[in-house]
Coordinates of C-alpha atoms and ligand atoms in Angstrom, one line a residue:
X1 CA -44.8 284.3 233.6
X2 CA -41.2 282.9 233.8
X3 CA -41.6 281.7 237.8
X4 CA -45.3 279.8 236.2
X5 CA -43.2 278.2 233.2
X6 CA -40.7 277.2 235.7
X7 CA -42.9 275.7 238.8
X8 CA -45.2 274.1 235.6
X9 CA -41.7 272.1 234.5
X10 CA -40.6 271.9 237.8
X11 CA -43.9 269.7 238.4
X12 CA -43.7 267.9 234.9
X13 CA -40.5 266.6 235.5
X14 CA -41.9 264.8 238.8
X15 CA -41.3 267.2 241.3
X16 CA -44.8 266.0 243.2
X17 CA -44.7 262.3 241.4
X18 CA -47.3 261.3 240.0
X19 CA -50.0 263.9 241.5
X20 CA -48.1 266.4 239.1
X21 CA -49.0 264.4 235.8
X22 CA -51.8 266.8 235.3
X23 CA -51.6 271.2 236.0
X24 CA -54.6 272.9 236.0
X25 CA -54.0 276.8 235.6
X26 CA -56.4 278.8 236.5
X27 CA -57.1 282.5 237.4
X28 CA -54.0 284.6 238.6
X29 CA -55.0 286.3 241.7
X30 CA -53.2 288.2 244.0
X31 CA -53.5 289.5 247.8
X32 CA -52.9 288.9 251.1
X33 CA -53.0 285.1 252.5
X34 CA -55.3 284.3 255.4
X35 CA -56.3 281.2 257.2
X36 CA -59.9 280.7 258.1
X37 CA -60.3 277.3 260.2
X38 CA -64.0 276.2 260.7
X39 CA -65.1 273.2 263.3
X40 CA -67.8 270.9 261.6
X41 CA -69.8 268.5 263.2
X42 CA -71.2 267.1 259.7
X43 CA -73.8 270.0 259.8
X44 CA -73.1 272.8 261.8
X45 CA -69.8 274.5 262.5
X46 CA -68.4 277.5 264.7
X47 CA -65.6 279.5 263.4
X48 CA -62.0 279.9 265.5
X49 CA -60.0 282.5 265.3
X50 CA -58.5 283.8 262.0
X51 CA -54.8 283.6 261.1
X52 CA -52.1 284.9 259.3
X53 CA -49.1 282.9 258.3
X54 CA -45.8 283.8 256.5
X55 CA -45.1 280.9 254.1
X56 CA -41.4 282.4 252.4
X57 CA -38.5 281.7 253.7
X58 CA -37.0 285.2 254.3
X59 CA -37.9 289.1 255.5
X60 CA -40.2 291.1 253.7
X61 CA -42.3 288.0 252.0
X62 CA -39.3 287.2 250.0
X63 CA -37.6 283.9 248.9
X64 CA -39.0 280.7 248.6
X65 CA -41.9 279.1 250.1
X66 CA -41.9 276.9 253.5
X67 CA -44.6 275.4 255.1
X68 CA -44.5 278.4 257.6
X69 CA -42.3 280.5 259.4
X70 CA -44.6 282.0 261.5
X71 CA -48.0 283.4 262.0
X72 CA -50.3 285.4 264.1
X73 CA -53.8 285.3 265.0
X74 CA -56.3 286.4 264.6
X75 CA -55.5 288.4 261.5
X76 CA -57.6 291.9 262.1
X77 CA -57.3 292.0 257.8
X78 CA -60.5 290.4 258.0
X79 CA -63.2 292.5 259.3
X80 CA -66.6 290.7 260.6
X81 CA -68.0 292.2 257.0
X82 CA -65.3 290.2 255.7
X83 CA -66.3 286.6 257.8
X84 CA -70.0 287.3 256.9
X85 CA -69.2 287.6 253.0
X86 CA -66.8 284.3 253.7
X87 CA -69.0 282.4 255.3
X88 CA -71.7 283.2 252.8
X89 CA -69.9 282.7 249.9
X90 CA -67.4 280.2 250.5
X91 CA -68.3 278.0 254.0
X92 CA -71.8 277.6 254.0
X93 CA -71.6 276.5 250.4
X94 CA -68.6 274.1 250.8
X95 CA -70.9 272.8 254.0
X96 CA -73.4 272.2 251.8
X97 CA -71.9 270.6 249.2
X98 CA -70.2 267.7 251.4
X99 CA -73.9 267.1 252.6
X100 CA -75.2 266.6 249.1
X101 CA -72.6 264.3 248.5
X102 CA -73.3 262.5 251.6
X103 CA -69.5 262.8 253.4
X104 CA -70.5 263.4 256.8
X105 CA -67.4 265.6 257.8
X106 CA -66.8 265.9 261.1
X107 CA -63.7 268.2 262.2
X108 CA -61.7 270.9 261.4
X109 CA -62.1 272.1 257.6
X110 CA -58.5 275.0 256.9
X111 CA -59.8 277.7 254.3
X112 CA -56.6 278.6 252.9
X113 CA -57.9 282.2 251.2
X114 CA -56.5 285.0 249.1
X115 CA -57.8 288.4 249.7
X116 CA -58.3 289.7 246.2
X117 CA -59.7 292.9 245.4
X118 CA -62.9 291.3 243.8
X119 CA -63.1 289.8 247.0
X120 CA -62.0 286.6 249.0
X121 CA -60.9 283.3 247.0
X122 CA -60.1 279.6 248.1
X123 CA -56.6 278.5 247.4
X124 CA -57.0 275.4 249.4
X125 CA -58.4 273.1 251.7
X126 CA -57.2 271.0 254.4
X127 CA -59.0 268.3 256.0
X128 CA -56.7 269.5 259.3
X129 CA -55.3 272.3 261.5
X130 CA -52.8 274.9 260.1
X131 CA -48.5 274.4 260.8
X132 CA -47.9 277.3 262.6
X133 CA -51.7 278.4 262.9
X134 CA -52.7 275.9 265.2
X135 CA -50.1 276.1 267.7
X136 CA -50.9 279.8 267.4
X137 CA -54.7 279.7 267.9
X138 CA -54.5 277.0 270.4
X139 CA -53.4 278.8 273.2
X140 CA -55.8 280.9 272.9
X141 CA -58.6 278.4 274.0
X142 CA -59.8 277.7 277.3
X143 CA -61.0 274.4 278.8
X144 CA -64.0 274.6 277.1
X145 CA -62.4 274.1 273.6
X146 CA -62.2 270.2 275.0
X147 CA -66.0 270.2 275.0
X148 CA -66.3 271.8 272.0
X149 CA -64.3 269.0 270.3
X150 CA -66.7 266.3 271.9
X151 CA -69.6 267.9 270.8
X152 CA -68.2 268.3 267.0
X153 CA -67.3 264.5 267.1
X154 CA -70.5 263.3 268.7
X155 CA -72.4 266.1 266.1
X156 CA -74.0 268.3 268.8
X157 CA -72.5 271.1 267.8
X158 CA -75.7 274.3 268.2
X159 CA -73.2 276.5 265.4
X160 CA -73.7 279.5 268.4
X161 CA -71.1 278.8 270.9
X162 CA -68.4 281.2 271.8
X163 CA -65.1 280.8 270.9
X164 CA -62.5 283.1 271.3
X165 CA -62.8 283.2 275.4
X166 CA -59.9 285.6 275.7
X167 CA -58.6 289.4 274.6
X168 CA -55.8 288.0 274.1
X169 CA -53.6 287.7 270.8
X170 CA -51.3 285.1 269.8
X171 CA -48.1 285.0 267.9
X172 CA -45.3 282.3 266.5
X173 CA -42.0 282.1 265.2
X174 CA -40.7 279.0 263.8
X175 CA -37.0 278.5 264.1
X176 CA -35.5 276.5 261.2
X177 CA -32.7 274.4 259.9
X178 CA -29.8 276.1 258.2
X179 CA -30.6 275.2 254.5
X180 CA -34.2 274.8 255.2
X181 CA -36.4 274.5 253.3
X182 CA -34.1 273.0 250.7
X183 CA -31.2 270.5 251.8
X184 CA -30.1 270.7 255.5
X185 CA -28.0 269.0 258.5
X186 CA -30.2 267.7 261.5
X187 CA -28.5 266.3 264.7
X188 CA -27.2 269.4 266.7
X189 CA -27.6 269.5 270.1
X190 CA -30.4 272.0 271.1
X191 CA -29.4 274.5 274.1
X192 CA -32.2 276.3 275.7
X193 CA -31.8 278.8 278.6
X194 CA -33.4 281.3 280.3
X195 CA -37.3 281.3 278.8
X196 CA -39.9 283.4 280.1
X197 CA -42.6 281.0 280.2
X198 CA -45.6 283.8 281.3
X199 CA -48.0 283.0 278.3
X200 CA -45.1 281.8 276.1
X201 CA -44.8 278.3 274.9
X202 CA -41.9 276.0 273.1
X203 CA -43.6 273.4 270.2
X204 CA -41.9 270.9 269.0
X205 CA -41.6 269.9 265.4
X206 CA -38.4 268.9 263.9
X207 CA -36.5 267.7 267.3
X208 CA -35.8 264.5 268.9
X209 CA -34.1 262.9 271.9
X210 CA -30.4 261.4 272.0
X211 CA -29.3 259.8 274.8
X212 CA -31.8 262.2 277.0
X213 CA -30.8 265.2 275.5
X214 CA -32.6 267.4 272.6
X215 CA -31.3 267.3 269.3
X216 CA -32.4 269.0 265.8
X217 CA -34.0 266.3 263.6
X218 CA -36.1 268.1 260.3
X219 CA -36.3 271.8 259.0
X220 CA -38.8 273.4 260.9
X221 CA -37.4 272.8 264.1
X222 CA -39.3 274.8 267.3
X223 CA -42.3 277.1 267.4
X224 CA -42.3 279.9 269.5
X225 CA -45.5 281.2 271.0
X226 CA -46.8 283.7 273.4
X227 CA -50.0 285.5 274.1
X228 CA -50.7 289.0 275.4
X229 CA -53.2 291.8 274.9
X230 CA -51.2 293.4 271.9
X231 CA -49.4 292.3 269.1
X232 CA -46.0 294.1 269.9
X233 CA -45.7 292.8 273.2
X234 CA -46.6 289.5 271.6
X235 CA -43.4 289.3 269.3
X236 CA -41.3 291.1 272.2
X237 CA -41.6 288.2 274.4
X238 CA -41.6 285.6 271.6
X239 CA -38.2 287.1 269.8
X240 CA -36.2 287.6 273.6
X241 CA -37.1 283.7 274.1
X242 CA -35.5 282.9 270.6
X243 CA -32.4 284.6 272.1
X244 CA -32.2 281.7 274.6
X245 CA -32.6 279.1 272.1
X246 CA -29.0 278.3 270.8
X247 CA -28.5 275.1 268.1
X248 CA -26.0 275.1 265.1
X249 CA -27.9 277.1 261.7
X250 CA -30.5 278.3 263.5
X251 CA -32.5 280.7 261.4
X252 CA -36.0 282.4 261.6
X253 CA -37.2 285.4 260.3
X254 CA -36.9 288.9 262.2
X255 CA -40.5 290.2 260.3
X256 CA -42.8 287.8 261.9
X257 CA -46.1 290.0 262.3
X258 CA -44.4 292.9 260.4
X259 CA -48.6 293.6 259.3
X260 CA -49.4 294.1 263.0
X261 CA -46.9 295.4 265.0
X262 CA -47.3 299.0 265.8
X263 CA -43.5 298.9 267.1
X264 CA -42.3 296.9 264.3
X265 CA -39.8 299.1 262.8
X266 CA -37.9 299.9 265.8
X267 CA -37.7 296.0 267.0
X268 CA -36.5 294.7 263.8
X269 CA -34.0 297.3 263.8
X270 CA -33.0 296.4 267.7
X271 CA -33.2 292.4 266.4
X272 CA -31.4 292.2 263.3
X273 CA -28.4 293.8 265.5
X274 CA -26.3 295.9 263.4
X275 CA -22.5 295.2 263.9
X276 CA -21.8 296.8 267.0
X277 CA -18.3 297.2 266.2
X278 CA -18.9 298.8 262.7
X279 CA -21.6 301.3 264.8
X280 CA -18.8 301.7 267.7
X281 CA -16.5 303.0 264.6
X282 CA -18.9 304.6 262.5
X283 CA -19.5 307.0 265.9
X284 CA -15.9 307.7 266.3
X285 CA -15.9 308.7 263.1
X286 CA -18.6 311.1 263.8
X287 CA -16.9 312.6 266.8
X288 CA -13.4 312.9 265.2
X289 CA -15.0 314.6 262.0
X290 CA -17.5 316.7 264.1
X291 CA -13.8 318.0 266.2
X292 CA -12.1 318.9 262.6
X293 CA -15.6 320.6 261.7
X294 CA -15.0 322.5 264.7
X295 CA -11.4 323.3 264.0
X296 CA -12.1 324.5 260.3
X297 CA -14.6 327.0 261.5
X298 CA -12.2 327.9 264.1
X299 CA -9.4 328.7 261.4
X300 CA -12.1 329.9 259.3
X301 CA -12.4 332.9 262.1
X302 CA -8.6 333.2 262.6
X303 CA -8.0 333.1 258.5
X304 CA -8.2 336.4 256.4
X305 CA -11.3 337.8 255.1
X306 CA -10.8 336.2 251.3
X307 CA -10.0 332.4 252.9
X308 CA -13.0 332.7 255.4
X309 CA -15.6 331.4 253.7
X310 CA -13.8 328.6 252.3
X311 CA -12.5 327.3 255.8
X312 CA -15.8 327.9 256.7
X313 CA -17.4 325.7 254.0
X314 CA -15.5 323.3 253.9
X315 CA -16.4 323.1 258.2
X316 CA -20.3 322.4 256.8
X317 CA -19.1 319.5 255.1
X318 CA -17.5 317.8 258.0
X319 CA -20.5 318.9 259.9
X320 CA -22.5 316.5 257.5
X321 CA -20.5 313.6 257.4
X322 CA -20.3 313.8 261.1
X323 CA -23.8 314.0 261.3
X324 CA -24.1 310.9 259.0
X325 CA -21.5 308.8 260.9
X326 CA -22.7 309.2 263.8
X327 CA -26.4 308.6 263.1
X328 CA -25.5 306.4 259.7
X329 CA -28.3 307.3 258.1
X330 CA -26.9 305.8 255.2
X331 CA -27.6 302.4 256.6
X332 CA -31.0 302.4 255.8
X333 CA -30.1 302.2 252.5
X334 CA -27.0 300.6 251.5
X335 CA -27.6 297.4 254.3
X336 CA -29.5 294.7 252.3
X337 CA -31.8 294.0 255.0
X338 CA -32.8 297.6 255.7
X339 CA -33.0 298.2 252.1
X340 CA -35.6 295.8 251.4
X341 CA -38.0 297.9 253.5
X342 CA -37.3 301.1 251.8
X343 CA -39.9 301.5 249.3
X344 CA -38.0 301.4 245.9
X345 CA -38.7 304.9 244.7
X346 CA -36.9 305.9 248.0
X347 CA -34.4 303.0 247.8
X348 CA -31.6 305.8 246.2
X349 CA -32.3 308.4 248.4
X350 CA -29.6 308.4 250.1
X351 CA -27.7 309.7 246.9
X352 CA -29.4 313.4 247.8
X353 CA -27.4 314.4 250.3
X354 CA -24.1 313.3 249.1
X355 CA -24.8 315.0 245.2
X356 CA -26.0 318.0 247.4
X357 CA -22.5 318.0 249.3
X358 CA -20.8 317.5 246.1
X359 CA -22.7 320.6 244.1
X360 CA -22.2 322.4 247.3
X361 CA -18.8 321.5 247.3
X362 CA -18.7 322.2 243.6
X363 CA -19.6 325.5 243.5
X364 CA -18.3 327.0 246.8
X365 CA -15.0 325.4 247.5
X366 CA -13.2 324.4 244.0
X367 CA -12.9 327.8 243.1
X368 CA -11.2 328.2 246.1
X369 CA -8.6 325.2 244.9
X370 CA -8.3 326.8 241.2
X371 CA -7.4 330.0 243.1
X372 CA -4.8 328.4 245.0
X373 CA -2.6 327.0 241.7
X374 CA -2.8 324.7 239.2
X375 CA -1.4 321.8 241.7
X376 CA -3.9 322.6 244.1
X377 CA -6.6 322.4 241.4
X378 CA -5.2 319.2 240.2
X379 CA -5.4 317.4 243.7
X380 CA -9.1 318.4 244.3
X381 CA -9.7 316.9 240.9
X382 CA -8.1 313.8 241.6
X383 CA -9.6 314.0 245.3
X384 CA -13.3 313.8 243.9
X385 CA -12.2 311.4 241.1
X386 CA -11.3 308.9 243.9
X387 CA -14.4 310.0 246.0
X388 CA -16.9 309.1 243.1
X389 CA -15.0 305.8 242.0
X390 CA -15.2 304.6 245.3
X391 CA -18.9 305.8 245.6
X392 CA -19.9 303.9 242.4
X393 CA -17.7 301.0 243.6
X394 CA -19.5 300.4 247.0
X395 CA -23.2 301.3 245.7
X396 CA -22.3 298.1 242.9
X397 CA -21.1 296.1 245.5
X398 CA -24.1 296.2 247.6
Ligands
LIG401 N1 -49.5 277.0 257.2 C1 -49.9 276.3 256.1 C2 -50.4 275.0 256.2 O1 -50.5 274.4 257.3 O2 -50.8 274.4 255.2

């Protein structure tokens, strides 16, 4: 309700000009976004490819919305039940009501849709191609698609010929601007080195040419596409050529496809690249507190009967926090970026094992302190008072 009060003001106070004088509100629907483009030659049409595109700014569907930061096609979220119930319900009818009115359309008509649960609904048209869809379907035509144009224009199209030549799938990332898509700085040189070119392709959008040489000029700077028979393999080749694409505040999302790619978890965790110093520490850790584990339970053996257990104990506890260090498992759930993809019932897992250590700790090894003397006693208090401050202080932090 708040983010409708706010666009509706937002628009009042002449965000679009004039064309915001008058907001109509209408149902509130919610769903996946997909892109249905048909080819009309006035009368008939042929349906390419479906599409996906991710219009917000950042990972996980979050932050404002662009004009596209990439996309994939087709989108297997729509089933051929699906196109037949799209076609029926939405196409043919918007076909037929251009004829009735006598516009003689010929060209692409975009289906911007929303997959609700009572069933597909138009958010928009566009009397055009999609920005990224397009440069992500077209490579996915042959020659033939030139003919297939001709035929739309000249209105010869038989509404039967086949259109997706290939078993190919297609994929884009857009890089942006720093800034984009509010203010941003345009006019840095752009470096581009090794690309592999095998079904890959560099668009441009937001570039242009200073004394012969390639410079950023608008938000939505370069799309990059490739093709290949899966969708993994797809964003593999299209995220190791945005590695060789170097210009100042260059930003695109790690996600791209998230929906799609069977590997997705594992590159996005290889892509946003964790510090490699901080994982280069975080394993020394491990190793030094995995060698005092191993030193406790060796005095653990060598110590008296009464102090065994104890040494021993306390051994376990290293053991964990080795264990954690070296495979940080915490990381998935203090790091922002991994954080977003924990589901949020899960998001304060990663408080079990540390209250288990601590109970653990509670109950086997501070008796062992109190035993020891009252100054003993009052360092492990002070020990675990420091322990839980800083815990609390680094979980508000992040
Ligand atoms: N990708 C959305 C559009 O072209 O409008």
């Amino acid at each position: 309700k708040d983010e409708c009060f706010i666009a509706a003001e937002s628009i009042f106070n002449g965000k679009f000009g004039n064309s915001g004088n008058i907001v109509v509100l209408e149902e509130k629907i919610q769903g996946p976004e997909v892109s249905v483009f048909a080819l009309c030659d006035g009368e008939k049409y042929v349906l390419l490819p479906t599409a996906q595109d991710h219009k917000r700014l950042n990972e996980n569907d979050k932050g404002p919305n662009t004009g596209g930061m990439g996309a994939y096609s087709p989108a297997p979220l729509l089933k051929e039940e699906d196109l037949n119930r799209i076609t029926k319900e939405i196409i043919k009818p918007t076909i037929n009501e251009l004829n009735k009115k006598n516009i003689d359309y010929k060209g692409v008509i975009y289906f911007g849709l929303m997959i609700t649960k009572s069933g597909p609904k138009v958010i928009e048209y566009n009397c055009r191609f999609g920005d990224p869809e397009c440069q992500t379907i077209m490579p996915l035509m042959d020659k033939d698609f030139v003919f297939l144009l001709e035929k739309c224009s000249m209105g010869n199209l038989t509404g039967d010929e086949k259109i997706y030549p290939t078993d190919k799938v297609s994929g884009c990332v857009i890089a942006t601007s720093k800034g984009y898509p509010h203010e941003y700085k345009t006019g840095f040189p752009i470096k581009i080195g090794k690309i592999d070119s095998s079904d890959c392709q560099i668009f441009d959008s937001g570039t242009a040419s200073k004394n012969g040489k390639l410079i950023t000029d608008g938000g939505r700077v370069l799309s990059i596409v490739c093709q290949d028979k899966d969708f993994d393999k797809v964003f593999e080749k299209a995220y190791k050529n945005l590695k060789e694409i170097y210009f100042d505040g260059i930003y695109f999302r790690n996600d791209i496809g998230y929906q799609v790619r069977e590997n997705f978890y594992q590159d996005f965790f290889d892509a946003i690249n964790l510090d490699e110093e901080f994982n280069l520490t975080a394993f020394y850790s491990g190793m030094l507190l995995g060698m005092a584990s191993f030193l406790l339970n060796k005095l653990g053996q060598l110590s008296g009967k009464r102090q065994r257990q104890n040494w021993i104990i306390l051994s376990r506890v290293f053991l964990f926090l080795a264990i954690d260090e070296i495979f940080q498992i915490h990381e998935l759930f203090v790091i922002p970026e991994l954080r977003q993809y924990v589901h949020p019932s899960l998001a304060s897992i990663w408080v079990i094992p540390y209250a288990a250590i601590a109970a653990y700790f509670a109950i086997k090894f501070v008796p062992f302190f109190i035993s020891q003397g009252r100054k003993m006693s009052q360092l492990s208090l002070a020990s675990g008072v420091i322990y839980v401050t800083g815990a609390i202080g680094m979980e508000a932090c992040n």
